[in-house]
mmCIF file of C-alpha atoms in Angstrom:
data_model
loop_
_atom_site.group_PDB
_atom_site.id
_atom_site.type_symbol
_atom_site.label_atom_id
_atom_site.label_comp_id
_atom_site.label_asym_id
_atom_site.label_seq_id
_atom_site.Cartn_x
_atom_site.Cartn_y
_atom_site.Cartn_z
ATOM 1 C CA UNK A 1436 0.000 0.000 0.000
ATOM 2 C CA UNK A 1437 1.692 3.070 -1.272
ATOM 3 C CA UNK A 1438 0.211 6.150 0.887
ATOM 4 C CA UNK A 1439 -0.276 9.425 -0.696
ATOM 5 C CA UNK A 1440 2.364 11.935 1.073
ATOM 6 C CA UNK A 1441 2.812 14.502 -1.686
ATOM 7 C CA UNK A 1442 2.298 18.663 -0.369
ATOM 8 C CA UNK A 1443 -1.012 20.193 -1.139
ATOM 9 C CA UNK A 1444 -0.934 23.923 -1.925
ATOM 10 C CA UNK A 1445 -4.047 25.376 0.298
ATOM 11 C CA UNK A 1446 -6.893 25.845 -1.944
ATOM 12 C CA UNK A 1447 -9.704 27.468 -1.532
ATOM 13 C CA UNK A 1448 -12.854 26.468 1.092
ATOM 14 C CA UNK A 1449 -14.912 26.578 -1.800
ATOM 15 C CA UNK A 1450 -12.797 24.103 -3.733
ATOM 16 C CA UNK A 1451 -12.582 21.380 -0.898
ATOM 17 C CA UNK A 1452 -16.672 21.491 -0.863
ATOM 18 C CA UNK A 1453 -17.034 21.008 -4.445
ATOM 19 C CA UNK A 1454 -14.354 18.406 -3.524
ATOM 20 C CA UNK A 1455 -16.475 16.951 -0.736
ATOM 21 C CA UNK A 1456 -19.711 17.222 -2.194
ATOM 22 C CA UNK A 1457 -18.973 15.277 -5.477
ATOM 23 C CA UNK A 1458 -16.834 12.331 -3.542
ATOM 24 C CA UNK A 1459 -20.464 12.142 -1.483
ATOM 25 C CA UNK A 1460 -22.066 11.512 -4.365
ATOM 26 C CA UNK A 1461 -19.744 9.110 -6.188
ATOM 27 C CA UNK A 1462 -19.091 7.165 -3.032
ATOM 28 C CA UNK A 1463 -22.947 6.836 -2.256
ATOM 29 C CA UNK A 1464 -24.672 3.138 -3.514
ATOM 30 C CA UNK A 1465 -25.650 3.413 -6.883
ATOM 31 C CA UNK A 1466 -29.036 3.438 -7.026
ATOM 32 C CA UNK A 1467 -31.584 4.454 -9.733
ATOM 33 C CA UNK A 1468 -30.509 8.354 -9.014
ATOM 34 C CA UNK A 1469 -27.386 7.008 -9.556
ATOM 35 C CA UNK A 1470 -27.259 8.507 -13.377
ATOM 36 C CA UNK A 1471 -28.736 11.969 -11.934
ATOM 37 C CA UNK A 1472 -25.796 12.334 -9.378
ATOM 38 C CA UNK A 1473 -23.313 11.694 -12.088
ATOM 39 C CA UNK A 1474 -25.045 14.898 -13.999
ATOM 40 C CA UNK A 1475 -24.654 16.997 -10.503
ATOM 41 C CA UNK A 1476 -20.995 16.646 -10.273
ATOM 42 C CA UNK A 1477 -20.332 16.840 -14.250
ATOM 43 C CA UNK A 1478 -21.760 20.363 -13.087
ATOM 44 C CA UNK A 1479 -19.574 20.455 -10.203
ATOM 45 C CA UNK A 1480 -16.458 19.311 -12.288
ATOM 46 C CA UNK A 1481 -16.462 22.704 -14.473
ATOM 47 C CA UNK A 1482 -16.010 24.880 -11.008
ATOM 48 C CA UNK A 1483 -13.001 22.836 -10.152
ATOM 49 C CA UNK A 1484 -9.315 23.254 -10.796
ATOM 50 C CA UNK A 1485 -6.266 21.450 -10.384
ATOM 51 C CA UNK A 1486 -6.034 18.128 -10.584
ATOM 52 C CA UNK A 1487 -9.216 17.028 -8.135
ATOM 53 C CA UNK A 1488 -11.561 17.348 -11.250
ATOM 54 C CA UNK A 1489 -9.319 14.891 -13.364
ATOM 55 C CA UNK A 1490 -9.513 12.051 -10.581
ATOM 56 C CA UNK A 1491 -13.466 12.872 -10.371
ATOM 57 C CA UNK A 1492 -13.715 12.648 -13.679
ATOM 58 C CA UNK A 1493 -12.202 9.061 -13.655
ATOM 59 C CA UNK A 1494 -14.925 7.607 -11.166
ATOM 60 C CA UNK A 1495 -17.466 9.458 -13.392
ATOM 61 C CA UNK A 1496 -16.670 8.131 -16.205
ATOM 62 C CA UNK A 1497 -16.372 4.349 -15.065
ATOM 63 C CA UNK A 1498 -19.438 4.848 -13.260
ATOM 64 C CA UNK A 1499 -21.255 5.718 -16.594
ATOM 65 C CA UNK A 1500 -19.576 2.953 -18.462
ATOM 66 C CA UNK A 1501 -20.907 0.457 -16.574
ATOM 67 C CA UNK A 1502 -24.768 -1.501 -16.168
ATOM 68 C CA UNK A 1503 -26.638 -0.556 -12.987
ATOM 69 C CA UNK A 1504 -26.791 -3.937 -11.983
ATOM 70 C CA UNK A 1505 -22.952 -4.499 -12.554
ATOM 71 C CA UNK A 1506 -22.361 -1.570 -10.507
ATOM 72 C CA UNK A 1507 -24.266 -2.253 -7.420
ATOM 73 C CA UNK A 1508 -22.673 -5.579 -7.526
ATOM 74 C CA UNK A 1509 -19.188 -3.872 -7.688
ATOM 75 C CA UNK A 1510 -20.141 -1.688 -5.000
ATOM 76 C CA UNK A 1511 -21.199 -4.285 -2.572
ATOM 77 C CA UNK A 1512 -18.612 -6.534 -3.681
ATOM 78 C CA UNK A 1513 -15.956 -3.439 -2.955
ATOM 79 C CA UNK A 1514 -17.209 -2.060 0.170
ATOM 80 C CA UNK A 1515 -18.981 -4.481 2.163
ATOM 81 C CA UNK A 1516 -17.161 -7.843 1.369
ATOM 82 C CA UNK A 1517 -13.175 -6.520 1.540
ATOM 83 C CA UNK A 1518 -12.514 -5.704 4.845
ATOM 84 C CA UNK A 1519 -10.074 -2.958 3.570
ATOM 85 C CA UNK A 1520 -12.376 -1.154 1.691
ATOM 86 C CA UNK A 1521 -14.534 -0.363 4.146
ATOM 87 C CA UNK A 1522 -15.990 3.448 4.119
ATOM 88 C CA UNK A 1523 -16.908 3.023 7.910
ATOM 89 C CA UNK A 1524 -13.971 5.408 9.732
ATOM 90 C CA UNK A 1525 -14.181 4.416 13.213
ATOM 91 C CA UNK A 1526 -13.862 0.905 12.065
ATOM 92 C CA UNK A 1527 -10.357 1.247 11.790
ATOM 93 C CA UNK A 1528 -9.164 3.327 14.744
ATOM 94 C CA UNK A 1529 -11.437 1.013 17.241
ATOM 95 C CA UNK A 1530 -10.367 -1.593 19.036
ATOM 96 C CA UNK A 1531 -13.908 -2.687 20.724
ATOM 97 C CA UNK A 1532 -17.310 -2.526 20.517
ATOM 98 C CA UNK A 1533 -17.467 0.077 23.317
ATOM 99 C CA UNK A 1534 -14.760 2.342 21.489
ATOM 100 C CA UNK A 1535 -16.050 2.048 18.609
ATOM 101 C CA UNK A 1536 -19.506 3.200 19.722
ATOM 102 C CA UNK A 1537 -17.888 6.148 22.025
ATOM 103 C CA UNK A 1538 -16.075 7.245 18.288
ATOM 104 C CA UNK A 1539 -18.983 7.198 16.481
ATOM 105 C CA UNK A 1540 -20.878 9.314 19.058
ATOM 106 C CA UNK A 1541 -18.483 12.021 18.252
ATOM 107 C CA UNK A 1542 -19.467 12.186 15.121
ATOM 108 C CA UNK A 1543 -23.288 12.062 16.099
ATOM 109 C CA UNK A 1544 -22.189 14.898 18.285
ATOM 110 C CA UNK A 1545 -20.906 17.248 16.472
ATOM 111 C CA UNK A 1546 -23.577 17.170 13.746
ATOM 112 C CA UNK A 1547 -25.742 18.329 16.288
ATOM 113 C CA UNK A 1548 -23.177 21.356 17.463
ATOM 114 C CA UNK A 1549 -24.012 21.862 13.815
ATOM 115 C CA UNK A 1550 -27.362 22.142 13.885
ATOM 116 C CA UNK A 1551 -28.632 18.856 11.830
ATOM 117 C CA UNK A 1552 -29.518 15.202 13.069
ATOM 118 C CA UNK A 1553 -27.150 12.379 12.854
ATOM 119 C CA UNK A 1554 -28.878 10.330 9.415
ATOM 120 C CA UNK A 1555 -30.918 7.805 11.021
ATOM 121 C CA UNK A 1556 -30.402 5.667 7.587
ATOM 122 C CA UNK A 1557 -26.816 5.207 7.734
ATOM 123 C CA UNK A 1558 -23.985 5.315 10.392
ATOM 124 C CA UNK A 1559 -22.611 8.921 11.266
ATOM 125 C CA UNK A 1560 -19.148 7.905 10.736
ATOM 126 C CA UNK A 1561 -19.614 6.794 7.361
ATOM 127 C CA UNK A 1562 -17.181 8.527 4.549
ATOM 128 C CA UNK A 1563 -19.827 10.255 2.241
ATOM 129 C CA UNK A 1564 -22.160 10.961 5.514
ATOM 130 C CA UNK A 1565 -18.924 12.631 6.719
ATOM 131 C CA UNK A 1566 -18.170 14.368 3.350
ATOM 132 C CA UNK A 1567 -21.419 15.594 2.991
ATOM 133 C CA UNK A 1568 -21.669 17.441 6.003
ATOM 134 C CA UNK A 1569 -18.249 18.645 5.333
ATOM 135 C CA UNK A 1570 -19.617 19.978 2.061
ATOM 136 C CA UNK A 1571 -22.704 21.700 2.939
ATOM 137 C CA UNK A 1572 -23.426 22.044 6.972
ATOM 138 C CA UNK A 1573 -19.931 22.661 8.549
ATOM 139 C CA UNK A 1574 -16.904 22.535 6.214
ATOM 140 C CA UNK A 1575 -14.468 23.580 9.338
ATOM 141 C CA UNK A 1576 -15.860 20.963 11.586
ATOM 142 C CA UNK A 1577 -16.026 18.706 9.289
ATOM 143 C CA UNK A 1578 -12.350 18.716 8.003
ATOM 144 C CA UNK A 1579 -11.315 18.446 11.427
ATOM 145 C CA UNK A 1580 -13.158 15.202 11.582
ATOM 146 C CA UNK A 1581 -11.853 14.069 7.772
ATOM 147 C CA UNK A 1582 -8.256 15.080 8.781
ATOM 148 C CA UNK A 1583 -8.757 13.104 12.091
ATOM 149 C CA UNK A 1584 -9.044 10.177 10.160
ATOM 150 C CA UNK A 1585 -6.389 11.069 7.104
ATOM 151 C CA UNK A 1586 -5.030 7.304 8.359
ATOM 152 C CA UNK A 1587 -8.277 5.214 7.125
ATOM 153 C CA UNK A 1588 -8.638 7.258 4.438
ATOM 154 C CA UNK A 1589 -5.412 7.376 2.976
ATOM 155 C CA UNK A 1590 -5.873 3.056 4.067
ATOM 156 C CA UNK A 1591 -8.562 2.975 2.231
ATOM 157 C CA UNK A 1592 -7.428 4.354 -1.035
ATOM 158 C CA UNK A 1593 -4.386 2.490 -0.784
ATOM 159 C CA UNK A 1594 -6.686 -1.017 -0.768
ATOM 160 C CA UNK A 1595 -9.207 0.083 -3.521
ATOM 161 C CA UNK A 1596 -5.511 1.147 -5.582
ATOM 162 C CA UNK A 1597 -4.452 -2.457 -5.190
ATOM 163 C CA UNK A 1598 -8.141 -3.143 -6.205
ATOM 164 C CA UNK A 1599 -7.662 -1.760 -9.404
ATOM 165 C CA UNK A 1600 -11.025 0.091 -8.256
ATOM 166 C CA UNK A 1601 -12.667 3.455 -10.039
ATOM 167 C CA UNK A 1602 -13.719 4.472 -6.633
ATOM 168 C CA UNK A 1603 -9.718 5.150 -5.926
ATOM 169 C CA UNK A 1604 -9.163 8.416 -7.863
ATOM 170 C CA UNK A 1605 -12.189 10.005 -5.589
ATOM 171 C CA UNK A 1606 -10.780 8.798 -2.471
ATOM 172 C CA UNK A 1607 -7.489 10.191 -3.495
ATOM 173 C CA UNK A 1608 -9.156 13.332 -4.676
ATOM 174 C CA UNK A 1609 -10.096 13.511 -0.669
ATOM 175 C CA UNK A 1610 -6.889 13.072 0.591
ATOM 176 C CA UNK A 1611 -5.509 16.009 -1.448
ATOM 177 C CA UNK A 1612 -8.084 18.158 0.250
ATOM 178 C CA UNK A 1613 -6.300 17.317 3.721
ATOM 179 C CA UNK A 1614 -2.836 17.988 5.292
ATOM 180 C CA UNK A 1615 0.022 15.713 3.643
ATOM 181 C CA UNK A 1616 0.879 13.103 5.620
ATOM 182 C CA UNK A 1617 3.658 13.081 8.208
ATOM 183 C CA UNK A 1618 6.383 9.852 8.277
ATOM 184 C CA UNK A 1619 4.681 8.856 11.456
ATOM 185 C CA UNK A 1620 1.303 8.878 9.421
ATOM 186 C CA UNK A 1621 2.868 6.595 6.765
ATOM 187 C CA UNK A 1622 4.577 4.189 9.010
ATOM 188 C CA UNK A 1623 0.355 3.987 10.625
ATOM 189 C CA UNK A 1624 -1.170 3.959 7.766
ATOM 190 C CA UNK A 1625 1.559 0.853 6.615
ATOM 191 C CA UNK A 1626 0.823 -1.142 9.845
ATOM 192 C CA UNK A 1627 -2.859 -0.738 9.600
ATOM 193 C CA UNK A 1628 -3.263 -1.843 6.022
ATOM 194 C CA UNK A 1629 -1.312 -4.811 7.334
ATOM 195 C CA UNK A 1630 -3.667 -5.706 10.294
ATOM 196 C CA UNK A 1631 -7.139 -4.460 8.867
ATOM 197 C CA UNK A 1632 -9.831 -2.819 11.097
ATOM 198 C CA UNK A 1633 -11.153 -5.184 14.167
ATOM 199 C CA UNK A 1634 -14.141 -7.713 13.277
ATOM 200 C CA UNK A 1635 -16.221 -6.888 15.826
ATOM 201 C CA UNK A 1636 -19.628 -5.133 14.949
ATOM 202 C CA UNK A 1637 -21.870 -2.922 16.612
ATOM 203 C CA UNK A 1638 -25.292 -1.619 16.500
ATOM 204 C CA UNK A 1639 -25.251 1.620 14.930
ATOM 205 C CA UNK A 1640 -26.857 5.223 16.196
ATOM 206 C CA UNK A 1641 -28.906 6.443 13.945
ATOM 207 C CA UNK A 1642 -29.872 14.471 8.838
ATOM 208 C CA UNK A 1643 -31.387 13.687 6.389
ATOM 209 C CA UNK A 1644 -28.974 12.846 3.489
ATOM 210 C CA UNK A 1645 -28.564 13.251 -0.404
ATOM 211 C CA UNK A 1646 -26.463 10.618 -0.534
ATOM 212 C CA UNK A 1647 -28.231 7.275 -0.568
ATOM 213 C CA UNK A 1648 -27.643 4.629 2.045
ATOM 214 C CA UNK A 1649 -26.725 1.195 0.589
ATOM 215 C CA UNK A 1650 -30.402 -0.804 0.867
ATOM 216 C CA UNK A 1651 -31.672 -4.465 1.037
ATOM 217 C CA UNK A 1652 -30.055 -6.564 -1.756
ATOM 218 C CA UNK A 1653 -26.364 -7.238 -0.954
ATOM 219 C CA UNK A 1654 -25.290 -4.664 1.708
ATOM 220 C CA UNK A 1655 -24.778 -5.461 5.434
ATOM 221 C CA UNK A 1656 -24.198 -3.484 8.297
ATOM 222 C CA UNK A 1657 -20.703 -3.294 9.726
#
């Protein structure tokens, strides 16, 4: 797993939510809306620069290539059956049921500091959840909590690289949004793609979201 350590010039607020929003959208199940969200960040696309709206453009463009059918399989087959892949953050930093539920209250926290409702249809510390509030509801809160968890993101994009997987250039698209990673990060990030996140599961605390959860017909709940 090769981690992304590369400097990031500071861009612009705006940038990192266009950033945000369309990774929420591409990382979301694809469901019948899925060909609608690919025309919402097309949009988004022409009011980026730099290189975030080539690696966008990458998941876009598989995305479209590919039968709805094929790509809900993909997703499932991605997300919910590699234990690497998964999108669920504090599934990686805890180490028990009880941590892991603590963590994830955090989240549920401060999305009500913000002023909106933990989703009750998916888990608060799940990627796009997180990137969507990032985008539109808090953007400073909510890159604290995305550069709290650079390690299982930067984890996770290493494992859908070695996947070969078009959800990789968004993830990595992410990353560049957040402070480059320190040698102490990397040697983490190394050891945790080695061990995986813990195989326990929890129950899971339930705002409304754009993005879709993943529904009945393949996905489980961590």
């Amino acid at each position: 797993m090769k981690l992304l350590t590369g400097r990031r010039a500071r861009g612009d607020t705006l940038q990192d939510r266009l950033v945000w929003q369309a990774a929420s959208l591409l990382l979301a199940y694809p469901d019948d809306e899925l060909p609608a969200r690919l025309d919402t960040v097309e949009e988004m696309l022409s009011h980026l620069g730099g290189g975030a709206a080539g690696l966008l453009a990458q998941t876009v463009t598989a995305l479209r290539a590919r039968e709805p059918m094929a790509a809900a399989m993909d997703y499932v087959a991605t997300f919910d059956m590699r234990r690497h892949c998964t999108m669920y953050l504090t599934y990686w930093t805890a180490g028990d049921t009880r941590n892991r539920g603590r963590e994830m209250l955090e989240f549920a926290t401060a999305y009500r500091r913000a002023g909106v409702a933990p989703p009750r249809a998916e888990a608060p510390d799940h990627l796009p959840v997180v990137l969507e509030f990032a985008a539109t509801v808090d953007p400073e809160v909510g890159r604290g909590l995305l550069t709290a968890h650079r390690i299982p993101i930067d984890v996770l994009r290493g494992a859908l690289a070695d996947a070969e997987s078009p959800y990789e250039p968004t993830v990595a698209a992410v990353c560049a949004t957040l402070p480059a990673a320190t040698d102490q990060d990397v040697r983490r990030a190394e050891r945790l793609a080695k061990a995986g996140p813990p195989a326990e599961a929890v129950g899971l605390q339930p705002f409304d979201l754009t993005v879709p959860p993943r529904r009945e017909g393949g996905a489980r709940s961590v």
